[in-house]
Short mmCIF file of C-alpha atoms in Angstrom, two decimals:
data_model
loop_
_atom_site.label_atom_id
_atom_site.label_comp_id
_atom_site.label_asym_id
_atom_site.label_seq_id
_atom_site.Cartn_x
_atom_site.Cartn_y
_atom_site.Cartn_z
CA SER A 1 -26.84 -317.87 3.89
CA LEU A 2 -23.36 -316.63 3.03
CA TYR A 3 -22.23 -316.91 6.66
CA VAL A 4 -23.24 -320.57 6.87
CA SER A 5 -21.52 -321.29 3.55
CA LEU A 6 -18.27 -319.70 4.78
CA GLU A 7 -18.39 -321.69 7.99
CA MET A 8 -18.84 -324.90 6.01
CA CYS A 9 -15.83 -323.99 3.84
CA PHE A 10 -13.73 -323.34 6.96
CA LEU A 11 -14.76 -326.73 8.34
CA VAL A 12 -13.65 -328.48 5.16
CA LEU A 13 -10.31 -326.61 5.25
CA VAL A 14 -9.79 -327.76 8.84
CA ILE A 15 -10.38 -331.37 7.75
CA PHE A 16 -7.83 -330.98 4.94
CA VAL A 17 -5.25 -329.68 7.43
CA ASN A 18 -5.87 -332.57 9.83
CA LEU A 19 -5.48 -335.11 7.02
CA ASP A 20 -2.40 -333.51 5.42
CA ILE A 21 0.26 -336.26 5.35
CA LYS A 22 3.02 -333.66 4.96
CA MET A 23 2.10 -332.29 8.39
CA TYR A 24 2.31 -335.71 10.05
CA HIS A 25 5.13 -336.35 12.57
CA ALA A 26 5.96 -340.06 12.33
CA PRO A 27 8.35 -340.42 15.34
CA THR A 28 5.60 -339.40 17.77
CA ASN A 29 2.64 -340.56 15.65
CA THR A 30 1.26 -337.02 15.78
CA PRO A 31 -0.94 -335.69 12.96
CA ALA A 32 -1.77 -332.04 12.45
CA LEU A 33 -4.57 -330.73 14.65
CA ALA A 34 -6.28 -327.47 13.66
CA ARG A 35 -7.72 -325.91 16.81
CA SER A 36 -9.21 -322.88 15.10
CA PRO A 37 -11.30 -322.49 11.95
CA THR A 38 -9.45 -319.24 11.18
CA ILE A 39 -7.09 -320.78 8.63
CA THR A 40 -7.95 -318.76 5.55
CA ASP A 41 -4.51 -317.11 5.43
CA LEU A 42 -2.48 -320.31 5.15
CA GLY A 43 -2.22 -320.16 1.37
CA GLN A 44 -0.95 -316.57 1.49
CA VAL A 45 2.17 -317.22 3.62
CA GLN A 46 5.39 -316.49 1.70
CA TYR A 47 7.90 -315.70 4.44
CA ILE A 48 8.36 -316.94 8.02
CA PHE A 49 10.38 -314.87 10.49
CA SER A 50 11.83 -316.66 13.49
CA ASP A 51 13.61 -315.35 16.59
CA LYS A 52 16.31 -317.07 18.63
CA THR A 53 13.87 -318.87 20.97
CA GLY A 54 13.64 -321.78 18.57
CA THR A 55 10.33 -321.31 16.80
CA LEU A 56 11.43 -323.60 13.97
CA THR A 57 13.47 -325.99 16.12
CA ARG A 58 12.29 -328.39 18.84
CA ASN A 59 11.54 -325.50 21.23
CA GLU A 60 11.37 -327.95 24.12
CA MET A 61 10.82 -326.27 27.46
CA LYS A 62 11.13 -327.99 30.83
CA LEU A 63 11.13 -326.93 34.47
CA ARG A 64 14.70 -327.07 35.77
CA ARG A 65 14.95 -325.00 38.98
CA MET A 66 12.72 -323.74 41.80
CA ILE A 67 13.50 -321.31 44.62
CA VAL A 68 11.43 -321.80 47.78
CA HIS A 69 12.40 -320.26 51.15
CA GLY A 70 15.64 -319.15 49.49
CA ILE A 71 16.63 -322.76 48.70
CA VAL A 72 17.23 -323.80 45.08
CA TYR A 73 15.67 -327.14 44.14
CA ALA A 74 16.58 -329.13 41.04
CA VAL A 75 14.01 -330.87 38.83
CA PRO A 76 15.08 -334.16 37.15
CA GLU A 77 15.11 -334.36 33.38
CA GLU A 78 13.55 -337.82 33.21
CA ASP A 79 9.91 -338.65 32.50
CA PRO A 80 8.05 -337.70 35.70
CA GLU A 81 5.56 -340.57 35.31
CA ALA A 82 8.38 -343.11 35.08
CA ASN A 83 9.65 -342.33 38.56
CA ARG A 84 6.88 -340.87 40.71
CA PRO A 85 7.99 -339.86 44.21
CA ASP A 86 6.65 -341.79 47.19
CA VAL A 87 6.35 -338.89 49.61
CA GLN A 88 3.26 -340.25 51.33
CA ASN A 89 5.48 -342.64 53.31
CA GLY A 90 8.25 -340.11 53.78
CA MET A 91 10.33 -341.66 51.00
CA GLN A 92 11.98 -339.86 48.15
CA THR A 93 12.77 -341.48 44.84
CA PRO A 94 16.22 -340.43 43.66
CA GLY A 95 17.15 -340.44 40.06
CA GLY A 96 16.81 -338.35 36.98
CA LYS A 97 19.52 -337.17 34.68
CA GLU A 98 21.60 -334.42 36.27
CA VAL A 99 21.78 -331.26 34.20
CA LEU A 100 23.25 -327.79 34.63
CA GLY A 101 25.29 -328.88 37.63
CA ASP A 102 22.56 -330.45 39.76
CA GLU A 103 25.19 -331.95 42.08
CA GLY A 104 24.59 -330.76 45.62
CA LEU A 105 21.12 -329.29 44.96
CA PRO A 106 18.14 -330.83 46.76
CA ASN A 107 15.60 -332.59 44.55
CA ILE A 108 12.09 -331.22 44.13
CA ASN A 109 10.88 -334.41 45.84
CA GLU A 110 12.37 -333.06 49.07
CA LEU A 111 10.18 -329.98 48.70
CA ALA A 112 7.14 -332.25 48.33
CA THR A 113 8.17 -334.10 51.50
CA LYS A 114 8.31 -330.81 53.39
CA ALA A 115 4.87 -329.88 52.11
CA CYS A 116 3.33 -333.24 52.99
CA HIS A 117 5.02 -334.29 56.24
CA GLU A 118 6.58 -331.16 57.70
CA LYS A 119 3.36 -329.19 57.16
CA ASP A 120 5.16 -326.46 55.20
CA GLU A 121 2.10 -324.58 53.99
CA TYR A 122 4.08 -322.26 51.74
CA ALA A 123 5.84 -325.14 49.97
CA ALA A 124 2.47 -326.85 49.45
CA CYS A 125 0.95 -323.68 47.97
CA ILE A 126 3.81 -323.24 45.52
CA LEU A 127 3.65 -326.85 44.31
CA GLU A 128 -0.13 -326.60 43.98
CA ALA A 129 0.32 -323.35 42.04
CA LEU A 130 2.49 -325.22 39.51
CA MET A 131 -0.40 -327.61 39.00
CA LEU A 132 -3.34 -325.18 39.15
CA CYS A 133 -2.27 -321.70 38.00
CA ASN A 134 -2.76 -322.18 34.27
CA THR A 135 -5.30 -322.57 31.48
CA VAL A 136 -4.08 -326.02 30.42
CA VAL A 137 -6.62 -328.32 28.76
CA VAL A 138 -6.50 -331.89 30.11
CA GLU A 139 -7.12 -334.67 27.59
CA ASN A 140 -7.70 -338.23 28.79
CA LYS A 141 -7.28 -340.76 25.99
CA ASN A 142 -7.50 -344.42 26.92
CA GLY A 143 -6.38 -343.68 30.44
CA VAL A 144 -3.37 -341.61 29.30
CA ILE A 145 -3.46 -337.96 30.33
CA LYS A 146 -2.04 -335.36 27.98
CA TYR A 147 -1.84 -331.63 28.50
CA GLN A 148 -2.63 -329.09 25.78
CA ALA A 149 -1.14 -325.74 26.79
CA GLU A 150 -1.42 -322.33 25.15
CA SER A 151 2.32 -321.80 25.65
CA PRO A 152 5.34 -324.07 26.25
CA ASP A 153 5.81 -322.37 29.63
CA GLU A 154 2.49 -323.62 31.03
CA GLY A 155 3.06 -327.14 29.75
CA ALA A 156 6.54 -327.23 31.31
CA LEU A 157 5.24 -326.09 34.71
CA VAL A 158 2.44 -328.67 34.83
CA ASP A 159 4.86 -331.41 33.76
CA GLY A 160 7.35 -330.19 36.36
CA ALA A 161 4.74 -330.52 39.12
CA LEU A 162 4.46 -334.22 38.24
CA HIS A 163 8.01 -334.76 39.53
CA ALA A 164 6.78 -333.80 43.00
CA GLY A 165 3.63 -335.94 42.77
CA TYR A 166 1.27 -333.05 41.96
CA LYS A 167 -0.82 -334.16 38.98
CA LEU A 168 -3.52 -332.16 37.24
CA PHE A 169 -6.09 -334.86 36.57
CA ALA A 170 -9.11 -333.11 35.04
CA ARG A 171 -10.46 -329.70 34.18
CA THR A 172 -13.91 -328.34 33.39
CA GLU A 173 -15.07 -324.78 32.96
CA HIS A 174 -15.66 -324.43 36.70
CA VAL A 175 -13.65 -327.17 38.43
CA LEU A 176 -10.02 -328.34 38.64
CA VAL A 177 -9.21 -331.84 39.90
CA GLY A 178 -5.73 -332.83 41.00
CA GLU A 179 -3.82 -335.55 42.81
CA THR A 180 -1.30 -334.56 45.49
CA PRO A 181 0.74 -336.46 48.11
CA ALA A 182 -1.47 -334.91 50.82
CA LEU A 183 -4.52 -336.82 52.14
CA ASN A 184 -2.95 -340.16 51.19
CA GLY A 185 -2.99 -339.27 47.50
CA ALA A 186 -6.75 -338.71 47.36
CA ARG A 187 -8.03 -336.56 44.51
CA ARG A 188 -8.86 -333.00 45.45
CA SER A 189 -11.02 -330.48 43.62
CA TRP A 190 -10.89 -326.70 43.41
CA HIS A 191 -13.72 -324.43 42.31
CA ILE A 192 -12.57 -321.80 39.79
CA LEU A 193 -13.92 -318.48 41.07
CA ALA A 194 -12.26 -316.16 38.54
CA THR A 195 -9.51 -316.25 35.94
CA ASN A 196 -7.51 -313.39 34.45
CA GLU A 197 -5.35 -314.75 31.65
CA PHE A 198 -1.87 -313.61 30.73
CA ASP A 199 -1.46 -310.57 28.52
CA ASN A 200 1.50 -308.50 27.38
CA ASP A 201 0.49 -305.46 29.43
CA ARG A 202 0.04 -307.13 32.83
CA LYS A 203 2.74 -309.74 32.12
CA ARG A 204 1.12 -312.12 34.57
CA MET A 205 -1.73 -314.59 34.89
CA SER A 206 -3.93 -315.03 37.96
CA ILE A 207 -6.66 -317.38 39.12
CA PHE A 208 -8.96 -317.39 42.17
CA LEU A 209 -9.69 -320.83 43.61
CA ARG A 210 -11.46 -322.38 46.56
CA GLU A 211 -10.73 -325.99 47.42
CA SER A 212 -13.96 -327.87 47.88
CA PHE A 213 -15.25 -330.77 49.93
CA ASP A 214 -16.65 -333.68 47.96
CA ASP A 215 -19.98 -333.62 49.75
CA GLU A 216 -20.52 -329.87 49.30
CA HIS A 217 -18.73 -329.00 46.08
CA ALA A 218 -18.90 -332.15 43.98
CA PRO A 219 -19.06 -331.39 40.24
CA GLN A 220 -22.54 -331.88 38.86
CA ARG A 221 -23.50 -333.27 35.47
CA ASP A 222 -23.45 -329.86 33.83
CA GLY A 223 -19.91 -329.31 35.12
CA ARG A 224 -20.88 -326.58 37.58
CA PRO A 225 -20.08 -327.18 41.25
CA MET A 226 -22.83 -327.18 43.87
CA LEU A 227 -21.64 -324.43 46.19
CA ALA A 228 -22.65 -323.94 49.77
CA SER A 229 -24.01 -320.50 50.61
CA GLN A 230 -21.09 -319.95 53.00
CA PRO A 231 -17.53 -321.30 52.77
CA SER A 232 -17.14 -324.51 54.71
CA ILE A 233 -15.19 -324.35 57.95
CA LYS A 234 -15.12 -328.00 58.94
CA SER A 235 -11.70 -329.57 59.24
CA THR A 236 -10.15 -332.87 60.20
CA GLN A 237 -6.66 -333.81 61.30
CA SER A 238 -5.83 -335.07 57.81
CA ASP A 239 -6.81 -331.68 56.41
CA LYS A 240 -3.72 -330.23 58.09
CA GLU A 241 -1.48 -332.02 55.62
CA GLY A 242 0.37 -329.82 53.13
CA GLY A 243 -2.05 -327.36 51.59
CA ALA A 244 -5.26 -329.11 52.62
CA SER A 245 -5.66 -326.89 55.70
CA LEU A 246 -6.62 -324.06 53.31
CA ARG A 247 -9.77 -325.88 52.23
CA GLY A 248 -12.75 -323.57 51.94
CA LYS A 249 -10.60 -320.43 51.76
CA VAL A 250 -10.29 -318.17 48.73
CA LEU A 251 -6.80 -318.38 47.22
CA LEU A 252 -5.27 -316.09 44.64
CA LEU A 253 -2.55 -317.84 42.64
CA CYS A 254 -0.52 -315.64 40.33
CA LYS A 255 2.51 -316.10 38.09
CA GLY A 256 4.34 -313.76 35.78
CA ALA A 257 7.52 -311.95 34.78
CA ASP A 258 9.88 -311.39 37.71
CA ASN A 259 10.00 -307.59 37.40
CA THR A 260 6.19 -307.36 37.38
CA MET A 261 5.63 -309.85 40.20
CA LEU A 262 8.33 -308.51 42.50
CA ALA A 263 7.00 -304.98 42.04
CA ALA A 264 3.56 -306.19 43.17
CA ALA A 265 4.90 -308.02 46.25
CA ALA A 266 3.50 -306.94 49.60
CA PRO A 267 5.82 -304.51 51.48
CA THR A 268 5.86 -306.88 54.48
CA ASN A 269 7.25 -309.73 52.37
CA LEU A 270 10.38 -308.09 50.96
CA ASP A 271 12.90 -309.99 53.10
CA GLY A 272 15.36 -311.86 50.90
CA LEU A 273 14.18 -310.06 47.76
CA ASP A 274 17.67 -308.95 46.78
CA ASP A 275 18.96 -312.50 47.16
CA MET A 276 16.13 -313.76 44.96
CA ARG A 277 16.98 -311.19 42.28
CA ASP A 278 20.60 -312.39 42.35
CA ARG A 279 19.45 -316.00 41.92
CA LEU A 280 17.17 -315.03 39.06
CA ASP A 281 20.03 -313.19 37.35
CA GLU A 282 22.18 -316.29 37.78
CA PHE A 283 19.47 -318.44 36.17
CA ALA A 284 19.26 -315.99 33.28
CA ARG A 285 23.01 -316.23 32.72
CA GLN A 286 22.62 -320.02 32.51
CA GLY A 287 20.11 -319.51 29.69
CA LEU A 288 17.03 -320.30 31.78
CA ARG A 289 13.78 -318.37 31.49
CA THR A 290 12.53 -317.14 34.86
CA LEU A 291 9.05 -316.87 36.32
CA VAL A 292 7.80 -315.80 39.75
CA PHE A 293 4.78 -317.23 41.58
CA GLY A 294 2.70 -315.44 44.17
CA VAL A 295 0.03 -316.66 46.62
CA ARG A 296 -2.44 -314.67 48.68
CA ILE A 297 -5.35 -315.70 50.90
CA PHE A 298 -8.43 -313.51 50.45
CA GLU A 299 -11.11 -312.96 53.07
CA GLU A 300 -14.57 -313.82 51.81
CA ASP A 301 -15.90 -310.26 51.95
CA GLU A 302 -12.72 -308.91 50.34
CA PHE A 303 -13.09 -311.29 47.39
CA GLU A 304 -16.82 -310.60 47.02
CA SER A 305 -16.11 -306.87 46.94
CA TRP A 306 -13.44 -307.27 44.21
CA HIS A 307 -15.60 -309.67 42.21
CA SER A 308 -18.70 -307.46 42.23
CA GLU A 309 -16.81 -304.20 41.59
CA TYR A 310 -14.36 -305.34 38.90
CA TYR A 311 -14.63 -308.91 37.63
CA ALA A 312 -18.39 -309.36 37.18
CA PRO A 313 -18.84 -306.05 35.26
CA ALA A 314 -15.88 -306.97 33.02
CA LEU A 315 -17.41 -310.33 32.15
CA ALA A 316 -20.76 -308.71 31.38
CA SER A 317 -19.26 -305.92 29.26
CA LEU A 318 -19.82 -306.10 25.50
CA SER A 319 -17.60 -303.17 24.52
CA ASP A 320 -14.32 -302.99 26.49
CA ARG A 321 -14.17 -306.42 28.11
CA ASP A 322 -10.40 -306.93 27.69
CA GLY A 323 -9.61 -303.48 29.04
CA MET A 324 -11.84 -303.97 32.08
CA LEU A 325 -10.28 -307.37 32.79
CA LYS A 326 -6.83 -305.76 32.75
CA LYS A 327 -8.00 -303.22 35.32
CA ALA A 328 -9.43 -306.05 37.44
#
C-alpha cells in the first residue's frame, strides 16, 4: 500500500542521515542519530533562526548550585564518575574545579552525607528527585551508562545527581532503578505510577513513584512490576537511612519554573520563601537558569482517587488526551 511504501522511504532516509559523514563529530566519535522517522522536511530548510541560548554553539548545561534548607550547595565541574563521593563511610571526596566563586560554599557531597547519615529525609528526597524526576532514557553500552534526555536541563540534573552518589542505573516503561549512598549502596527500584510530562502551559513536570521491595516489586520479564494488592509496610533499621524510610509510600516529585512552582507551594510551607526568591534572583543575575523541585507524600486513597478521576480517563481518551492530562 501507499502507507507502507512511505514508511519504507522514511526508513531509508533515516539510514542516510545516520551514515552521513558530514554529520559525524570526530572529537567525540559521535555519528548522527535520527530518533524520529519524520525527516521529510530536511531538504526544504533554507534559514535557521537561533536565540541567545546557544542553539548553534556548544549549549552545554550543567548543574552548578542547589538550595536545600536555605543553604546553597556548590556542584563541582569535574566528571562525576571520576571522583565519586564515599558518603557511605561518612567521608566526603573534595575536589572539582571551582567556578562562579565556589569558595566558602559547602559541596553537594555534604548534602549527601546529611541525607545518608544524619537521616535528613528532605535532603534525601531532593537528591532522589534529581535522579528520578525526569523522562531520561538510560542506555547501557558495554557497561558504560549514557543518558539520552529530551532537553539539556534533564541531562544536567541527572549528571549533577552523580556528584552526590545518586545514579540512575536503568529505566523501563514501569520501573526506575537507581543507586544511592543509602542501604550501603544497594540498588533500589521505584514503580512509576503516573507521569505528566513538561509542557509550556503547566511549566512543570511531575511523576508519581512508589519505592518497591525486591521480593514484592521485582521487575518481571515483560518489564511490568509485580505489585502487592496493598502497599508494603514492613521496615528494617537500614530502611531508615536517607530516603529509604519512605518505601511503600506514594511520592509525588515535581519540578518546574520557579514562579509556577512557588505559586503551587502549600500555604503551610511558605517560611523562607522570600529568601529563596532573593537567592533565585541572584542566580539569574549570575547567568544561571533556575528550577524549583517539590515533593509531596500522598495517602493511598488520595492517590487512587486522583488516578481514577483524572489520570486514567486522560490516558484512555482518544480525543482530548493532552488537554485532560494538563487538567490532571
